């Protein structure tokens, strides 16, 4: 049986703070740019079309802290999202289905476990397999080459 999973981008409270402050939590100014199309947006977990107002800011996806709590670059909508996302989705983000990604699991203490490469179209199946291991607390979906964080997956409830 597949675990019930939830898919978390940048939390709404953090997006609100960044938009209000004009800088991210690490002091980087929000510099608006026009999307070329194809940028993965971590606010609403969609892929940008051409001509959207986006910015590249820094985000730390692991709230627990610790040595694996990396800070990295994420694209977000500058002023708001077409469909304001809740803090998580209960279905795998459609736009991210056919990306070749790294799935990086962590235990509840934030220690990194053995990750896998998910080929295009296999992320959901591979996530289901990783979460069969009860030690796996979260899995970070990351870009194949740059390693940038896309979103975090955890069990619901
Ligand atoms: Zn958005």
mmCIF file of C-alpha atoms and ligand atoms in Angstrom:
data_model
loop_
_atom_site.group_PDB
_atom_site.id
_atom_site.type_symbol
_atom_site.label_atom_id
_atom_site.label_comp_id
_atom_site.label_asym_id
_atom_site.label_seq_id
_atom_site.Cartn_x
_atom_site.Cartn_y
_atom_site.Cartn_z
ATOM 1 C CA UNK A 1 0.000 0.000 0.000
ATOM 2 C CA UNK A 2 1.323 3.422 -0.861
ATOM 3 C CA UNK A 3 1.859 5.868 1.953
ATOM 4 C CA UNK A 4 -0.316 8.977 1.837
ATOM 5 C CA UNK A 5 2.125 11.734 1.021
ATOM 6 C CA UNK A 6 2.129 15.501 1.025
ATOM 7 C CA UNK A 7 4.236 17.774 -1.137
ATOM 8 C CA UNK A 8 5.612 20.992 0.359
ATOM 9 C CA UNK A 9 7.071 24.002 -1.444
ATOM 10 C CA UNK A 10 8.143 27.175 0.314
ATOM 11 C CA UNK A 11 5.649 27.774 3.179
ATOM 12 C CA UNK A 12 3.070 30.518 2.649
ATOM 13 C CA UNK A 13 4.254 32.383 5.747
ATOM 14 C CA UNK A 14 7.787 32.590 4.369
ATOM 15 C CA UNK A 15 6.561 33.704 0.920
ATOM 16 C CA UNK A 16 4.503 36.423 2.587
ATOM 17 C CA UNK A 17 7.503 37.551 4.648
ATOM 18 C CA UNK A 18 9.790 37.669 1.602
ATOM 19 C CA UNK A 19 7.222 39.621 -0.438
ATOM 20 C CA UNK A 20 6.661 42.112 2.404
ATOM 21 C CA UNK A 21 10.338 42.572 3.273
ATOM 22 C CA UNK A 22 11.620 42.768 -0.284
ATOM 23 C CA UNK A 23 14.391 40.351 0.663
ATOM 24 C CA UNK A 24 14.659 36.709 1.653
ATOM 25 C CA UNK A 25 15.503 35.426 5.130
ATOM 26 C CA UNK A 26 19.202 35.546 4.248
ATOM 27 C CA UNK A 27 19.285 39.210 3.207
ATOM 28 C CA UNK A 28 19.155 38.755 -0.574
ATOM 29 C CA UNK A 29 17.012 41.405 -2.255
ATOM 30 C CA UNK A 30 14.027 40.218 -4.274
ATOM 31 C CA UNK A 31 15.072 41.146 -7.823
ATOM 32 C CA UNK A 32 12.199 40.781 -10.241
ATOM 33 C CA UNK A 33 12.857 39.255 -13.626
ATOM 34 C CA UNK A 34 10.720 38.012 -16.477
ATOM 35 C CA UNK A 35 10.644 34.245 -16.786
ATOM 36 C CA UNK A 36 11.951 32.645 -19.961
ATOM 37 C CA UNK A 37 9.713 29.654 -19.323
ATOM 38 C CA UNK A 38 10.709 26.410 -17.657
ATOM 39 C CA UNK A 39 11.772 27.756 -14.286
ATOM 40 C CA UNK A 40 10.533 25.520 -11.441
ATOM 41 C CA UNK A 41 8.554 27.708 -9.051
ATOM 42 C CA UNK A 42 8.659 26.648 -5.391
ATOM 43 C CA UNK A 43 5.797 28.917 -4.313
ATOM 44 C CA UNK A 44 2.964 27.093 -6.103
ATOM 45 C CA UNK A 45 4.949 24.074 -7.416
ATOM 46 C CA UNK A 46 4.381 24.840 -11.071
ATOM 47 C CA UNK A 47 6.742 25.364 -13.985
ATOM 48 C CA UNK A 48 6.814 28.974 -15.191
ATOM 49 C CA UNK A 49 5.589 29.863 -18.632
ATOM 50 C CA UNK A 50 7.326 32.669 -20.510
ATOM 51 C CA UNK A 51 6.661 36.215 -19.296
ATOM 52 C CA UNK A 52 5.884 35.640 -15.622
ATOM 53 C CA UNK A 53 7.296 37.933 -12.951
ATOM 54 C CA UNK A 54 9.635 35.782 -10.881
ATOM 55 C CA UNK A 55 12.625 36.143 -8.581
ATOM 56 C CA UNK A 56 15.462 33.920 -7.424
ATOM 57 C CA UNK A 57 15.771 33.878 -3.643
ATOM 58 C CA UNK A 58 17.429 31.695 -1.022
ATOM 59 C CA UNK A 59 15.495 29.156 1.042
ATOM 60 C CA UNK A 60 16.387 26.571 3.676
ATOM 61 C CA UNK A 61 14.002 23.641 3.201
ATOM 62 C CA UNK A 62 14.944 21.736 6.356
ATOM 63 C CA UNK A 63 13.443 23.496 9.359
ATOM 64 C CA UNK A 64 15.007 21.141 11.915
ATOM 65 C CA UNK A 65 18.460 22.564 11.292
ATOM 66 C CA UNK A 66 21.637 20.500 11.581
ATOM 67 C CA UNK A 67 24.558 20.087 9.216
ATOM 68 C CA UNK A 68 22.392 18.855 6.332
ATOM 69 C CA UNK A 69 20.107 21.897 6.471
ATOM 70 C CA UNK A 70 21.349 23.476 3.265
ATOM 71 C CA UNK A 71 20.345 26.893 1.974
ATOM 72 C CA UNK A 72 19.828 27.088 -1.758
ATOM 73 C CA UNK A 73 18.306 29.091 -4.596
ATOM 74 C CA UNK A 74 14.605 28.864 -5.479
ATOM 75 C CA UNK A 75 12.409 30.652 -7.995
ATOM 76 C CA UNK A 76 9.191 32.212 -6.750
ATOM 77 C CA UNK A 77 6.439 34.441 -8.121
ATOM 78 C CA UNK A 78 7.210 37.999 -7.031
ATOM 79 C CA UNK A 79 3.734 39.326 -6.290
ATOM 80 C CA UNK A 80 1.620 36.214 -5.880
ATOM 81 C CA UNK A 81 0.566 32.981 -7.497
ATOM 82 C CA UNK A 82 -2.268 32.395 -9.949
ATOM 83 C CA UNK A 83 -3.579 29.731 -7.631
ATOM 84 C CA UNK A 84 -2.344 30.509 -4.140
ATOM 85 C CA UNK A 85 -1.134 27.185 -2.861
ATOM 86 C CA UNK A 86 -1.784 25.808 0.572
ATOM 87 C CA UNK A 87 1.350 24.965 2.497
ATOM 88 C CA UNK A 88 1.247 21.546 0.869
ATOM 89 C CA UNK A 89 -0.359 19.594 -1.941
ATOM 90 C CA UNK A 90 -1.821 16.119 -1.495
ATOM 91 C CA UNK A 91 -1.084 15.121 -5.082
ATOM 92 C CA UNK A 92 2.289 15.018 -6.782
ATOM 93 C CA UNK A 93 2.787 18.387 -8.549
ATOM 94 C CA UNK A 94 1.742 17.701 -12.134
ATOM 95 C CA UNK A 95 4.307 20.024 -13.714
ATOM 96 C CA UNK A 96 7.147 18.121 -12.038
ATOM 97 C CA UNK A 97 6.112 14.633 -13.200
ATOM 98 C CA UNK A 98 8.388 14.382 -16.197
ATOM 99 C CA UNK A 99 11.532 15.826 -14.726
ATOM 100 C CA UNK A 100 14.602 13.683 -14.120
ATOM 101 C CA UNK A 101 15.422 14.358 -10.473
ATOM 102 C CA UNK A 102 17.369 13.236 -7.430
ATOM 103 C CA UNK A 103 15.279 11.950 -4.521
ATOM 104 C CA UNK A 104 17.192 12.561 -1.301
ATOM 105 C CA UNK A 105 15.713 10.927 1.844
ATOM 106 C CA UNK A 106 16.310 12.033 5.430
ATOM 107 C CA UNK A 107 15.474 10.452 8.774
ATOM 108 C CA UNK A 108 13.552 12.266 11.535
ATOM 109 C CA UNK A 109 16.800 13.678 12.959
ATOM 110 C CA UNK A 110 17.655 15.252 9.614
ATOM 111 C CA UNK A 111 20.415 12.805 8.708
ATOM 112 C CA UNK A 112 20.716 12.069 4.986
ATOM 113 C CA UNK A 113 20.022 8.504 3.809
ATOM 114 C CA UNK A 114 20.772 6.857 0.464
ATOM 115 C CA UNK A 115 19.134 8.719 -2.404
ATOM 116 C CA UNK A 116 18.108 7.629 -5.865
ATOM 117 C CA UNK A 117 17.855 9.147 -9.316
ATOM 118 C CA UNK A 118 14.281 9.130 -10.612
ATOM 119 C CA UNK A 119 14.010 9.073 -14.400
ATOM 120 C CA UNK A 120 11.323 11.136 -16.093
ATOM 121 C CA UNK A 121 7.873 9.928 -15.090
ATOM 122 C CA UNK A 122 9.060 7.671 -12.247
ATOM 123 C CA UNK A 123 9.258 10.063 -9.274
ATOM 124 C CA UNK A 124 5.932 9.015 -7.734
ATOM 125 C CA UNK A 125 6.753 5.321 -7.940
ATOM 126 C CA UNK A 126 10.247 5.862 -6.524
ATOM 127 C CA UNK A 127 8.859 8.003 -3.679
ATOM 128 C CA UNK A 128 6.412 5.247 -2.796
ATOM 129 C CA UNK A 129 9.279 2.800 -2.657
ATOM 130 C CA UNK A 130 11.447 5.071 -0.468
ATOM 131 C CA UNK A 131 8.617 5.634 2.013
ATOM 132 C CA UNK A 132 8.188 1.887 2.482
ATOM 133 C CA UNK A 133 11.203 2.274 4.771
ATOM 134 C CA UNK A 134 9.825 3.531 8.117
ATOM 135 C CA UNK A 135 13.129 5.276 8.859
ATOM 136 C CA UNK A 136 12.502 7.694 5.977
ATOM 137 C CA UNK A 137 10.890 10.822 7.406
ATOM 138 C CA UNK A 138 11.150 13.221 4.464
ATOM 139 C CA UNK A 139 12.402 13.106 0.895
ATOM 140 C CA UNK A 140 13.709 16.166 -0.894
ATOM 141 C CA UNK A 141 13.165 16.305 -4.641
ATOM 142 C CA UNK A 142 16.129 18.051 -6.232
ATOM 143 C CA UNK A 143 17.347 19.056 -9.685
ATOM 144 C CA UNK A 144 19.457 16.439 -11.382
ATOM 145 C CA UNK A 145 22.520 18.535 -12.218
ATOM 146 C CA UNK A 146 22.503 21.639 -10.021
ATOM 147 C CA UNK A 147 21.069 19.809 -7.013
ATOM 148 C CA UNK A 148 18.671 22.660 -6.241
ATOM 149 C CA UNK A 149 15.763 21.779 -3.982
ATOM 150 C CA UNK A 150 12.365 21.514 -5.726
ATOM 151 C CA UNK A 151 10.092 20.463 -2.866
ATOM 152 C CA UNK A 152 9.881 18.237 0.190
ATOM 153 C CA UNK A 153 7.726 15.117 0.491
ATOM 154 C CA UNK A 154 6.520 13.679 3.814
ATOM 155 C CA UNK A 155 3.853 11.318 5.101
ATOM 156 C CA UNK A 156 0.512 12.921 5.824
ATOM 157 C CA UNK A 157 -0.781 13.129 9.354
HETATM 158 ZN ZN1 LIG B 1 3.730 30.779 -7.487
#
